[in-house]
Amino acid sequence: MNPKLPDPVQEDLRQAHRLEWWTLTWMSSVVIVMWFVMGSSQAMKTALVEDILSLVPAVVFLVALRFERRRPNAAFPFGFDRVQSLSSLIAAVALCAVGAILIFDSTSSLLSQEHPTMLPVRVFGHDIWQGWLMIAGLVYSVIPPMILGRLKQPIAHRLQDEVLDTDAMMQKADWMTGLAGIIGIVGTGFGIWWMDAAAAAFISLSILKDGVTSLRVATAELVDGAPRRLGRVDLAKDSLKLHERLSELYPGSKVRLRATGRYIHAEVCGPLPHRAPTVQEVWRGNPERAWRLAQISFVPGSGSTS
C-alpha cells in the first residue's frame, strides 16, 4: 500500500483487496451454477451474461491496485495514480454493456414472442419441474452479490474509489437481475410467457442508467475534469471548498483542480507565493479525506480567478 496514506485508508484498501478476491471466488461459483440450470429461459441467459461481466470490475480493481503501488520511474515520472481512472472507464463500460445486453436480449424476446420451455428433469430418480432448479440457482446468485455489494459501498465512499463504487453497482445489478429472473420464471410457470423477458427488460433500464453515469464520471477524470462526487456527475463538495479556499489565499490567481484516480491535484496560476501552504491551511472538507489532496502546483502567470 501507499506508505503516505493514513493507516485507516490503508486498512480500507486491504479490505477492498480481500473483498475483490472474494468476489471473484463467489461470482465464479455463481456463473457455474447458472450455466447448469439456465435452460431456455431468457431471464436466466441474460443473468448468466451479467454474472460473467460482473467479474470485470473486480479484475480491473486488483490490476489497478497493483500498478498504483509502483513507484514513479523514468518512463512514468508522475507515477501510476491515473491507472485508477483508466480502470474506472473499463468498469463503467462493463456496466453499460450489461445494461445494453439485457435490453437487447429481452426486447428481442418480447418482439419475437419467444415462449420459454421448462420441461421436467429427472433428479435422483424423481421428475422435477425445471423451473424449480432455475429458481434455486437464481436464489443462490442473489445472496453473494447482495452481501458483497453492501460491504463494498461504504469502503468505496471512504476511499473515493470509482472502480469499487462501480463494482458495488454491478453487484446490485447482479442481485436485482436474479430477483427479476425469479419473477419471470414464476410468471412463466403460471402461463404468462412474456413475464420472463419483461422482468429482464425492466431491470436493465436501471442498470444502463448507472453504467452511463459511471462512464461520464470516468471520462471526465481522463480528460482532466474537475473532481466529481462518487458515482455522480456533479462536482465534489470537497473540491468546491478547496477551490474556494485557494482563491481566497491567492486572489487574482487562476485556480484549477483535476482528479487523478482517488486523488486531487491543484494548480494555482499567478504570482508565486513566498512559501507553499500546508494541507491543513487549504483543506476545508472532511479532515479524514485531506489525504486526497496529493499536490499543489504554482505556475507563474497572470490569470484571473475562475
CSV table of N, CA and C in Angstrom, one decimal, residues 94-159:
chain,number,residue,atom,x,y,z
A,94,ALA,N,-18.1,-2.0,-18.8
A,94,ALA,CA,-18.7,-3.3,-18.5
A,94,ALA,C,-20.1,-3.2,-18.0
A,95,LEU,N,-20.3,-2.2,-17.1
A,95,LEU,CA,-21.7,-2.0,-16.5
A,95,LEU,C,-22.6,-1.6,-17.6
A,96,CYS,N,-22.2,-0.7,-18.5
A,96,CYS,CA,-23.1,-0.3,-19.6
A,96,CYS,C,-23.4,-1.5,-20.5
A,97,ALA,N,-22.3,-2.3,-20.7
A,97,ALA,CA,-22.5,-3.5,-21.6
A,97,ALA,C,-23.6,-4.4,-21.0
A,98,VAL,N,-23.6,-4.6,-19.7
A,98,VAL,CA,-24.6,-5.4,-19.0
A,98,VAL,C,-26.0,-4.9,-19.3
A,99,GLY,N,-26.2,-3.6,-19.1
A,99,GLY,CA,-27.5,-3.0,-19.3
A,99,GLY,C,-27.9,-3.1,-20.8
A,100,ALA,N,-27.0,-2.8,-21.7
A,100,ALA,CA,-27.3,-2.9,-23.1
A,100,ALA,C,-27.7,-4.3,-23.6
A,101,ILE,N,-26.9,-5.3,-23.1
A,101,ILE,CA,-27.2,-6.7,-23.4
A,101,ILE,C,-28.6,-7.1,-22.9
A,102,LEU,N,-28.9,-6.7,-21.7
A,102,LEU,CA,-30.1,-7.1,-21.1
A,102,LEU,C,-31.3,-6.5,-21.9
A,103,ILE,N,-31.2,-5.2,-22.3
A,103,ILE,CA,-32.2,-4.6,-23.0
A,103,ILE,C,-32.4,-5.2,-24.4
A,104,PHE,N,-31.3,-5.5,-25.1
A,104,PHE,CA,-31.4,-6.1,-26.4
A,104,PHE,C,-32.0,-7.5,-26.4
A,105,ASP,N,-31.5,-8.3,-25.5
A,105,ASP,CA,-32.0,-9.7,-25.5
A,105,ASP,C,-33.5,-9.8,-25.0
A,106,SER,N,-33.8,-9.0,-24.0
A,106,SER,CA,-35.2,-9.1,-23.5
A,106,SER,C,-36.2,-8.5,-24.5
A,107,THR,N,-35.8,-7.4,-25.1
A,107,THR,CA,-36.7,-6.8,-26.1
A,107,THR,C,-36.8,-7.7,-27.3
A,108,SER,N,-35.8,-8.3,-27.8
A,108,SER,CA,-35.8,-9.2,-28.9
A,108,SER,C,-36.8,-10.4,-28.6
A,109,SER,N,-36.7,-10.9,-27.4
A,109,SER,CA,-37.6,-12.0,-27.0
A,109,SER,C,-39.1,-11.6,-27.0
A,110,LEU,N,-39.3,-10.3,-26.5
A,110,LEU,CA,-40.7,-9.8,-26.4
A,110,LEU,C,-41.2,-9.7,-27.9
A,111,LEU,N,-40.4,-9.1,-28.7
A,111,LEU,CA,-40.9,-8.8,-30.1
A,111,LEU,C,-41.1,-10.1,-30.9
A,112,SER,N,-40.3,-11.1,-30.6
A,112,SER,CA,-40.4,-12.4,-31.3
A,112,SER,C,-41.4,-13.3,-30.7
A,113,GLN,N,-41.9,-12.9,-29.5
A,113,GLN,CA,-42.9,-13.7,-28.7
A,113,GLN,C,-42.3,-15.1,-28.4
A,114,GLU,N,-41.1,-15.1,-28.0
A,114,GLU,CA,-40.4,-16.4,-27.7
A,114,GLU,C,-41.0,-16.9,-26.4
A,115,HIS,N,-41.5,-18.2,-26.5
A,115,HIS,CA,-42.0,-18.8,-25.3
A,115,HIS,C,-41.0,-19.8,-24.7
A,116,PRO,N,-40.5,-19.4,-23.5
A,116,PRO,CA,-39.5,-20.3,-22.8
A,116,PRO,C,-40.2,-21.6,-22.4
A,117,THR,N,-39.4,-22.7,-22.6
A,117,THR,CA,-39.9,-24.0,-22.2
A,117,THR,C,-39.2,-24.5,-21.0
A,118,MET,N,-39.9,-25.1,-20.0
A,118,MET,CA,-39.3,-25.6,-18.8
A,118,MET,C,-39.9,-26.9,-18.5
A,119,LEU,N,-39.3,-27.9,-19.2
A,119,LEU,CA,-39.7,-29.3,-19.1
A,119,LEU,C,-39.3,-30.0,-17.8
A,120,PRO,N,-39.9,-31.0,-17.4
A,120,PRO,CA,-39.5,-31.7,-16.2
A,120,PRO,C,-38.1,-32.4,-16.4
A,121,VAL,N,-37.3,-32.4,-15.4
A,121,VAL,CA,-36.0,-33.1,-15.5
A,121,VAL,C,-35.9,-34.1,-14.4
A,122,ARG,N,-35.1,-35.1,-14.6
A,122,ARG,CA,-35.0,-36.2,-13.6
A,122,ARG,C,-33.9,-36.0,-12.7
A,123,VAL,N,-34.1,-35.9,-11.4
A,123,VAL,CA,-33.1,-35.7,-10.4
A,123,VAL,C,-33.3,-36.7,-9.3
A,124,PHE,N,-32.2,-37.5,-9.1
A,124,PHE,CA,-32.2,-38.6,-8.1
A,124,PHE,C,-33.5,-39.5,-8.2
A,125,GLY,N,-33.8,-39.8,-9.5
A,125,GLY,CA,-34.9,-40.7,-9.7
A,125,GLY,C,-36.3,-40.1,-9.6
A,126,HIS,N,-36.4,-38.8,-9.5
A,126,HIS,CA,-37.7,-38.1,-9.4
A,126,HIS,C,-37.8,-37.0,-10.5
A,127,ASP,N,-39.0,-36.9,-11.1
A,127,ASP,CA,-39.2,-35.8,-12.1
A,127,ASP,C,-39.5,-34.5,-11.4
A,128,ILE,N,-38.7,-33.5,-11.7
A,128,ILE,CA,-38.8,-32.1,-11.1
A,128,ILE,C,-39.0,-31.1,-12.2
A,129,TRP,N,-39.9,-30.2,-12.0
A,129,TRP,CA,-40.1,-29.1,-12.9
A,129,TRP,C,-38.8,-28.3,-13.0
A,130,GLN,N,-38.3,-28.0,-14.2
A,130,GLN,CA,-37.0,-27.4,-14.4
A,130,GLN,C,-37.0,-26.0,-13.8
A,131,GLY,N,-38.2,-25.3,-13.7
A,131,GLY,CA,-38.3,-24.0,-13.1
A,131,GLY,C,-37.8,-24.0,-11.7
A,132,TRP,N,-38.0,-25.1,-10.9
A,132,TRP,CA,-37.6,-25.1,-9.5
A,132,TRP,C,-36.0,-25.0,-9.4
A,133,LEU,N,-35.4,-25.7,-10.4
A,133,LEU,CA,-33.9,-25.7,-10.4
A,133,LEU,C,-33.4,-24.3,-10.7
A,134,MET,N,-34.1,-23.7,-11.7
A,134,MET,CA,-33.7,-22.3,-12.1
A,134,MET,C,-33.9,-21.3,-10.9
A,135,ILE,N,-35.0,-21.4,-10.2
A,135,ILE,CA,-35.2,-20.6,-9.1
A,135,ILE,C,-34.2,-20.8,-8.0
A,136,ALA,N,-33.8,-22.1,-7.7
A,136,ALA,CA,-32.8,-22.3,-6.8
A,136,ALA,C,-31.5,-21.7,-7.2
A,137,GLY,N,-31.1,-21.8,-8.5
A,137,GLY,CA,-29.9,-21.2,-8.9
A,137,GLY,C,-29.9,-19.7,-8.8
A,138,LEU,N,-31.0,-19.1,-9.1
A,138,LEU,CA,-31.2,-17.6,-9.0
A,138,LEU,C,-31.1,-17.2,-7.6
A,139,VAL,N,-31.7,-17.9,-6.7
A,139,VAL,CA,-31.6,-17.6,-5.2
A,139,VAL,C,-30.2,-17.6,-4.8
A,140,TYR,N,-29.4,-18.6,-5.2
A,140,TYR,CA,-28.0,-18.6,-4.9
A,140,TYR,C,-27.3,-17.5,-5.5
A,141,SER,N,-27.6,-17.1,-6.7
A,141,SER,CA,-26.9,-16.0,-7.4
A,141,SER,C,-27.2,-14.6,-6.8
A,142,VAL,N,-28.3,-14.5,-6.0
A,142,VAL,CA,-28.7,-13.3,-5.4
A,142,VAL,C,-27.9,-13.0,-4.1
A,143,ILE,N,-27.6,-14.1,-3.3
A,143,ILE,CA,-27.0,-13.9,-2.0
A,143,ILE,C,-25.6,-13.3,-2.0
A,144,PRO,N,-24.6,-13.9,-2.7
A,144,PRO,CA,-23.3,-13.3,-2.6
A,144,PRO,C,-23.2,-11.9,-3.1
A,145,PRO,N,-23.7,-11.5,-4.2
A,145,PRO,CA,-23.6,-10.1,-4.6
A,145,PRO,C,-24.3,-9.1,-3.7
A,146,MET,N,-25.4,-9.5,-3.1
A,146,MET,CA,-26.1,-8.6,-2.2
A,146,MET,C,-25.2,-8.3,-1.0
A,147,ILE,N,-24.5,-9.4,-0.4
A,147,ILE,CA,-23.7,-9.2,0.7
A,147,ILE,C,-22.4,-8.4,0.3
A,148,LEU,N,-21.8,-8.8,-0.8
A,148,LEU,CA,-20.5,-8.2,-1.2
A,148,LEU,C,-20.7,-6.7,-1.6
A,149,GLY,N,-21.8,-6.4,-2.3
A,149,GLY,CA,-22.1,-5.0,-2.6
A,149,GLY,C,-22.3,-4.1,-1.5
A,150,ARG,N,-23.0,-4.6,-0.4
A,150,ARG,CA,-23.2,-3.8,0.8
A,150,ARG,C,-22.0,-3.6,1.5
A,151,LEU,N,-21.0,-4.5,1.5
A,151,LEU,CA,-19.7,-4.4,2.2
A,151,LEU,C,-18.8,-3.4,1.4
A,152,LYS,N,-18.9,-3.4,0.1
A,152,LYS,CA,-18.0,-2.5,-0.7
A,152,LYS,C,-18.5,-1.1,-0.7
A,153,GLN,N,-19.8,-0.8,-0.6
A,153,GLN,CA,-20.2,0.6,-0.8
A,153,GLN,C,-19.6,1.6,0.2
A,154,PRO,N,-19.6,1.3,1.6
A,154,PRO,CA,-19.0,2.3,2.5
A,154,PRO,C,-17.5,2.4,2.3
A,155,ILE,N,-16.8,1.4,1.9
A,155,ILE,CA,-15.4,1.4,1.7
A,155,ILE,C,-15.1,2.3,0.5
A,156,ALA,N,-15.9,2.1,-0.6
A,156,ALA,CA,-15.8,2.9,-1.8
A,156,ALA,C,-15.9,4.4,-1.5
A,157,HIS,N,-16.9,4.8,-0.6
A,157,HIS,CA,-17.1,6.2,-0.3
A,157,HIS,C,-15.9,6.7,0.6
A,158,ARG,N,-15.4,5.9,1.5
A,158,ARG,CA,-14.3,6.4,2.3
A,158,ARG,C,-13.0,6.6,1.4
A,159,LEU,N,-12.8,5.7,0.4
A,159,LEU,CA,-11.7,5.7,-0.4
A,159,LEU,C,-11.9,6.7,-1.6
